[in-house]
């Protein structure tokens, strides 16, 4: 079965810096890779989706890369703000295209 | 757009009783909805895929007779936890996607179930 690992359980960075989160997967490459944000006690919120034939996707201060050779996605938040503090989840579409398998998540803390 | 609601947001029940959780798509029709469970400091685990008008598809290891799913309309799916036990205490979250448009999922706010 697909195994998804995110680089660290927690990441602390200073406001204004770029946060970089890593998502590594085993086995086959998914058709789609997605990133979600989850705040404590809330459901995840969709951020970005990248297709297997796309190298990079951007949305405002967010950037996602997808390297199917390395089986890795990087998620960047530039000019980070304390409001960006949350858990970020990587998810892959597996099997039936619409089903998602989630990674373990990385808890990002942005400090002043 | 693409708003999903859940009710209740939290519930406490006694061991042995049943609890029903509702998931509604408010501004779109969802032929497919998904039910997840999340334990503290863990990621989301897919329990089942709920299909409107047909039986749900359960993930391996999820007891279908314990977690009853009904997807009676294009905007409502329900999860009933039957004969709940303390180990069923968890955060239950539903989601749906805009069928035919893309594969991102829109999640409800979750339901915190505590079984005493």
mmCIF file of C-alpha atoms in Angstrom:
data_model
loop_
_atom_site.group_PDB
_atom_site.id
_atom_site.type_symbol
_atom_site.label_atom_id
_atom_site.label_comp_id
_atom_site.label_asym_id
_atom_site.label_seq_id
_atom_site.Cartn_x
_atom_site.Cartn_y
_atom_site.Cartn_z
ATOM 1 C CA UNK A 1 0.000 0.000 0.000
ATOM 2 C CA UNK A 2 1.048 3.598 -0.491
ATOM 3 C CA UNK A 3 3.050 5.072 2.388
ATOM 4 C CA UNK A 4 3.301 8.828 2.769
ATOM 5 C CA UNK A 5 5.810 10.537 5.035
ATOM 6 C CA UNK A 6 6.049 14.197 5.835
ATOM 7 C CA UNK A 7 9.430 15.499 6.864
ATOM 8 C CA UNK A 8 8.924 16.377 10.462
ATOM 9 C CA UNK A 9 6.220 16.359 13.036
ATOM 10 C CA UNK A 10 6.831 20.031 13.814
ATOM 11 C CA UNK A 11 8.557 22.929 12.116
ATOM 12 C CA UNK A 12 9.284 26.260 13.800
ATOM 13 C CA UNK A 13 10.249 29.285 11.727
ATOM 14 C CA UNK A 14 10.455 33.014 12.143
ATOM 15 C CA UNK A 15 7.912 35.367 10.609
ATOM 16 C CA UNK A 16 8.920 36.527 7.147
ATOM 17 C CA UNK A 17 10.971 33.442 6.356
ATOM 18 C CA UNK A 18 10.038 30.759 3.837
ATOM 19 C CA UNK A 19 8.671 27.536 5.264
ATOM 20 C CA UNK A 20 9.440 24.388 3.289
ATOM 21 C CA UNK A 21 7.542 21.188 4.016
ATOM 22 C CA UNK A 22 8.345 17.832 2.470
ATOM 23 C CA UNK A 23 6.121 14.965 1.420
ATOM 24 C CA UNK A 24 7.654 11.651 0.344
ATOM 25 C CA UNK A 25 5.745 8.640 -0.903
ATOM 26 C CA UNK A 26 6.564 5.058 -1.779
ATOM 27 C CA UNK A 27 5.271 2.797 -4.497
ATOM 28 C CA UNK A 28 3.490 4.150 -7.507
ATOM 29 C CA UNK A 29 3.193 7.801 -8.388
ATOM 30 C CA UNK A 30 -0.276 9.231 -7.972
ATOM 31 C CA UNK A 31 -2.077 11.084 -10.702
ATOM 32 C CA UNK A 32 -2.662 13.965 -8.295
ATOM 33 C CA UNK A 33 -0.986 15.219 -5.154
ATOM 34 C CA UNK A 34 -2.739 17.655 -2.865
ATOM 35 C CA UNK A 35 -1.943 19.850 0.115
ATOM 36 C CA UNK A 36 -4.383 20.734 2.863
ATOM 37 C CA UNK A 37 -4.291 22.932 5.928
ATOM 38 C CA UNK A 38 -5.860 21.775 9.194
ATOM 39 C CA UNK A 39 -6.381 23.931 12.255
ATOM 40 C CA UNK A 40 -6.928 22.300 15.681
ATOM 41 C CA UNK A 41 -10.398 20.816 16.043
ATOM 42 C CA UNK A 42 -11.359 21.630 12.461
ATOM 43 C CA UNK A 43 -11.651 19.776 9.165
ATOM 44 C CA UNK A 44 -8.888 20.163 6.562
ATOM 45 C CA UNK A 45 -9.058 22.961 4.023
ATOM 46 C CA UNK A 46 -7.891 22.397 0.443
ATOM 47 C CA UNK A 47 -4.919 24.499 -0.643
ATOM 48 C CA UNK A 48 -3.368 23.209 -3.851
ATOM 49 C CA UNK A 49 -3.529 20.279 -6.252
ATOM 50 C CA UNK A 50 -0.727 19.351 -8.619
ATOM 51 C CA UNK A 51 -0.921 16.806 -11.413
ATOM 52 C CA UNK A 52 1.752 14.230 -12.206
ATOM 53 C CA UNK A 53 2.690 16.035 -15.414
ATOM 54 C CA UNK A 54 3.122 19.382 -13.635
ATOM 55 C CA UNK A 55 6.407 20.370 -12.042
ATOM 56 C CA UNK A 56 5.227 23.381 -10.094
ATOM 57 C CA UNK A 57 2.047 25.142 -9.012
ATOM 58 C CA UNK A 58 1.646 28.508 -7.330
ATOM 59 C CA UNK A 59 -1.122 30.276 -5.473
ATOM 60 C CA UNK A 60 -0.381 33.611 -3.829
ATOM 61 C CA UNK A 61 2.355 32.894 -1.232
ATOM 62 C CA UNK A 62 2.131 29.139 -1.733
ATOM 63 C CA UNK A 63 4.194 27.027 -4.087
ATOM 64 C CA UNK A 64 4.109 23.275 -4.619
ATOM 65 C CA UNK A 65 6.575 21.181 -6.591
ATOM 66 C CA UNK A 66 6.153 17.571 -7.654
ATOM 67 C CA UNK A 67 9.072 15.323 -8.573
ATOM 68 C CA UNK A 68 7.853 11.896 -9.656
ATOM 69 C CA UNK A 69 11.431 10.636 -10.010
ATOM 70 C CA UNK A 70 12.248 11.414 -6.393
ATOM 71 C CA UNK A 71 8.659 10.577 -5.346
ATOM 72 C CA UNK A 72 8.561 13.830 -3.476
ATOM 73 C CA UNK A 73 6.569 17.032 -3.211
ATOM 74 C CA UNK A 74 7.761 20.233 -1.600
ATOM 75 C CA UNK A 75 5.347 22.818 -0.204
ATOM 76 C CA UNK A 76 6.621 26.346 0.294
ATOM 77 C CA UNK A 77 5.046 29.262 2.142
ATOM 78 C CA UNK A 78 6.904 32.490 1.434
ATOM 79 C CA UNK A 79 6.863 35.530 3.713
ATOM 80 C CA UNK A 80 5.334 33.373 6.433
ATOM 81 C CA UNK A 81 3.017 34.915 9.013
ATOM 82 C CA UNK A 82 1.860 33.766 12.457
ATOM 83 C CA UNK A 83 -1.566 33.141 10.854
ATOM 84 C CA UNK A 84 0.070 30.415 8.745
ATOM 85 C CA UNK A 85 0.594 28.360 11.906
ATOM 86 C CA UNK A 86 -1.342 25.118 11.412
ATOM 87 C CA UNK A 87 -0.863 21.482 10.461
ATOM 88 C CA UNK A 88 -0.271 20.887 6.763
ATOM 89 C CA UNK A 89 -1.270 17.592 5.237
ATOM 90 C CA UNK A 90 -0.073 16.027 2.026
ATOM 91 C CA UNK A 91 -2.568 13.721 0.288
ATOM 92 C CA UNK A 92 -2.427 11.456 -2.726
ATOM 93 C CA UNK A 93 -5.174 10.179 -4.952
ATOM 94 C CA UNK A 94 -4.862 6.416 -4.839
ATOM 95 C CA UNK A 95 -6.741 3.569 -6.405
ATOM 96 C CA UNK A 96 -10.108 4.978 -7.321
ATOM 97 C CA UNK A 97 -9.162 8.452 -8.499
ATOM 98 C CA UNK A 98 -11.226 10.367 -5.997
ATOM 99 C CA UNK A 99 -10.037 8.536 -2.867
ATOM 100 C CA UNK A 100 -7.331 10.238 -0.836
ATOM 101 C CA UNK A 101 -4.587 8.855 1.371
ATOM 102 C CA UNK A 102 -3.186 11.390 3.820
ATOM 103 C CA UNK A 103 0.295 11.830 5.173
ATOM 104 C CA UNK A 104 1.122 12.202 8.806
ATOM 105 C CA UNK A 105 1.114 16.003 8.662
ATOM 106 C CA UNK A 106 3.613 18.673 9.647
ATOM 107 C CA UNK A 107 2.733 21.156 12.370
ATOM 108 C CA UNK A 108 4.070 24.573 11.380
ATOM 109 C CA UNK A 109 4.609 27.259 14.004
ATOM 110 C CA UNK A 110 5.479 30.755 12.795
ATOM 111 C CA UNK A 111 6.798 33.029 15.518
ATOM 112 C CA UNK A 112 7.300 36.771 15.626
ATOM 113 C CA UNK B 1 -18.936 27.660 -2.732
ATOM 114 C CA UNK B 2 -18.387 23.960 -1.908
ATOM 115 C CA UNK B 3 -19.439 24.164 1.720
ATOM 116 C CA UNK B 4 -19.904 21.011 3.774
ATOM 117 C CA UNK B 5 -21.556 21.003 7.171
ATOM 118 C CA UNK B 6 -21.685 18.386 9.907
ATOM 119 C CA UNK B 7 -24.033 17.920 12.795
ATOM 120 C CA UNK B 8 -23.521 17.661 15.685
ATOM 121 C CA UNK B 9 -20.142 19.312 16.188
ATOM 122 C CA UNK B 10 -19.636 17.317 19.342
ATOM 123 C CA UNK B 11 -21.501 14.560 21.151
ATOM 124 C CA UNK B 12 -21.071 12.600 24.352
ATOM 125 C CA UNK B 13 -22.808 9.256 24.664
ATOM 126 C CA UNK B 14 -22.823 6.295 26.972
ATOM 127 C CA UNK B 15 -21.182 3.028 26.073
ATOM 128 C CA UNK B 16 -23.580 0.723 24.215
ATOM 129 C CA UNK B 17 -25.704 3.451 22.673
ATOM 130 C CA UNK B 18 -25.767 4.556 19.031
ATOM 131 C CA UNK B 19 -24.902 7.957 17.629
ATOM 132 C CA UNK B 20 -25.812 9.431 14.249
ATOM 133 C CA UNK B 21 -23.662 12.063 12.533
ATOM 134 C CA UNK B 22 -24.973 14.029 9.557
ATOM 135 C CA UNK B 23 -22.928 15.400 6.693
ATOM 136 C CA UNK B 24 -24.497 17.862 4.260
ATOM 137 C CA UNK B 25 -23.257 19.556 1.128
ATOM 138 C CA UNK B 26 -24.845 22.999 1.315
ATOM 139 C CA UNK B 27 -24.331 24.500 -2.105
ATOM 140 C CA UNK B 28 -23.586 21.574 -4.395
ATOM 141 C CA UNK B 29 -24.678 18.038 -5.052
ATOM 142 C CA UNK B 30 -22.369 15.281 -3.906
ATOM 143 C CA UNK B 31 -22.813 11.859 -5.433
ATOM 144 C CA UNK B 32 -19.838 10.705 -3.407
ATOM 145 C CA UNK B 33 -18.936 11.573 0.158
ATOM 146 C CA UNK B 34 -16.138 10.269 2.323
ATOM 147 C CA UNK B 35 -15.961 9.519 6.029
ATOM 148 C CA UNK B 36 -12.704 9.816 7.954
ATOM 149 C CA UNK B 37 -11.645 9.243 11.519
ATOM 150 C CA UNK B 38 -8.810 11.098 13.202
ATOM 151 C CA UNK B 39 -7.266 10.218 16.547
ATOM 152 C CA UNK B 40 -5.273 12.828 18.512
ATOM 153 C CA UNK B 41 -2.005 13.809 16.854
ATOM 154 C CA UNK B 42 -2.651 11.398 13.993
ATOM 155 C CA UNK B 43 -3.609 11.892 10.402
ATOM 156 C CA UNK B 44 -6.953 11.257 8.762
ATOM 157 C CA UNK B 45 -7.851 7.655 8.099
ATOM 158 C CA UNK B 46 -10.452 6.957 5.450
ATOM 159 C CA UNK B 47 -13.230 4.776 6.811
ATOM 160 C CA UNK B 48 -15.587 4.508 3.882
ATOM 161 C CA UNK B 49 -16.775 6.001 0.632
ATOM 162 C CA UNK B 50 -20.453 6.839 0.611
ATOM 163 C CA UNK B 51 -22.276 6.688 -2.708
ATOM 164 C CA UNK B 52 -25.711 8.182 -3.243
ATOM 165 C CA UNK B 53 -28.285 5.506 -3.846
ATOM 166 C CA UNK B 54 -25.971 2.561 -3.261
ATOM 167 C CA UNK B 55 -24.066 0.787 -0.540
ATOM 168 C CA UNK B 56 -21.013 2.366 0.982
ATOM 169 C CA UNK B 57 -17.564 0.988 0.289
ATOM 170 C CA UNK B 58 -15.628 0.353 3.489
ATOM 171 C CA UNK B 59 -11.877 0.394 3.899
ATOM 172 C CA UNK B 60 -10.119 -2.703 5.134
ATOM 173 C CA UNK B 61 -10.477 -3.156 8.870
ATOM 174 C CA UNK B 62 -13.572 -0.957 9.232
ATOM 175 C CA UNK B 63 -16.596 -2.856 10.523
ATOM 176 C CA UNK B 64 -19.518 -2.072 8.262
ATOM 177 C CA UNK B 65 -22.062 -3.344 10.784
ATOM 178 C CA UNK B 66 -20.694 -1.006 13.411
ATOM 179 C CA UNK B 67 -20.360 2.082 11.255
ATOM 180 C CA UNK B 68 -23.563 2.312 9.257
ATOM 181 C CA UNK B 69 -23.522 4.738 6.362
ATOM 182 C CA UNK B 70 -26.579 5.984 4.503
ATOM 183 C CA UNK B 71 -26.388 8.343 1.539
ATOM 184 C CA UNK B 72 -30.066 8.953 0.954
ATOM 185 C CA UNK B 73 -29.837 12.086 -1.177
ATOM 186 C CA UNK B 74 -27.357 14.094 -3.212
ATOM 187 C CA UNK B 75 -26.763 16.428 -0.281
ATOM 188 C CA UNK B 76 -26.884 14.191 2.788
ATOM 189 C CA UNK B 77 -24.850 11.289 4.098
ATOM 190 C CA UNK B 78 -25.132 9.915 7.628
ATOM 191 C CA UNK B 79 -22.760 7.844 9.725
ATOM 192 C CA UNK B 80 -24.223 5.903 12.627
ATOM 193 C CA UNK B 81 -21.851 4.500 15.209
ATOM 194 C CA UNK B 82 -23.716 1.541 16.684
ATOM 195 C CA UNK B 83 -23.127 0.120 20.148
ATOM 196 C CA UNK B 84 -20.432 2.687 20.773
ATOM 197 C CA UNK B 85 -17.484 1.890 23.010
ATOM 198 C CA UNK B 86 -14.881 4.200 24.539
ATOM 199 C CA UNK B 87 -12.377 3.181 21.862
ATOM 200 C CA UNK B 88 -14.736 4.691 19.258
ATOM 201 C CA UNK B 89 -14.090 8.107 20.772
ATOM 202 C CA UNK B 90 -12.514 10.119 17.992
ATOM 203 C CA UNK B 91 -12.895 13.043 15.607
ATOM 204 C CA UNK B 92 -15.102 12.068 12.673
ATOM 205 C CA UNK B 93 -14.885 14.161 9.509
ATOM 206 C CA UNK B 94 -16.786 13.918 6.245
ATOM 207 C CA UNK B 95 -15.879 15.320 2.856
ATOM 208 C CA UNK B 96 -17.140 15.540 -0.686
ATOM 209 C CA UNK B 97 -15.742 16.516 -4.035
ATOM 210 C CA UNK B 98 -17.253 18.300 -6.989
ATOM 211 C CA UNK B 99 -17.781 15.258 -9.122
ATOM 212 C CA UNK B 100 -16.499 15.632 -12.637
ATOM 213 C CA UNK B 101 -14.627 18.864 -11.960
ATOM 214 C CA UNK B 102 -11.556 18.043 -9.932
ATOM 215 C CA UNK B 103 -10.272 15.773 -7.240
ATOM 216 C CA UNK B 104 -9.873 18.099 -4.300
ATOM 217 C CA UNK B 105 -12.137 17.373 -1.371
ATOM 218 C CA UNK B 106 -14.173 19.792 0.709
ATOM 219 C CA UNK B 107 -14.348 18.856 4.345
ATOM 220 C CA UNK B 108 -16.914 19.394 7.026
ATOM 221 C CA UNK B 109 -15.875 20.903 10.356
ATOM 222 C CA UNK B 110 -15.820 17.510 12.053
ATOM 223 C CA UNK B 111 -17.696 15.859 14.918
ATOM 224 C CA UNK B 112 -15.990 15.105 18.221
ATOM 225 C CA UNK B 113 -17.434 11.881 19.657
ATOM 226 C CA UNK B 114 -16.758 10.960 23.263
ATOM 227 C CA UNK B 115 -18.060 7.645 24.554
ATOM 228 C CA UNK B 116 -18.165 7.314 28.336
#
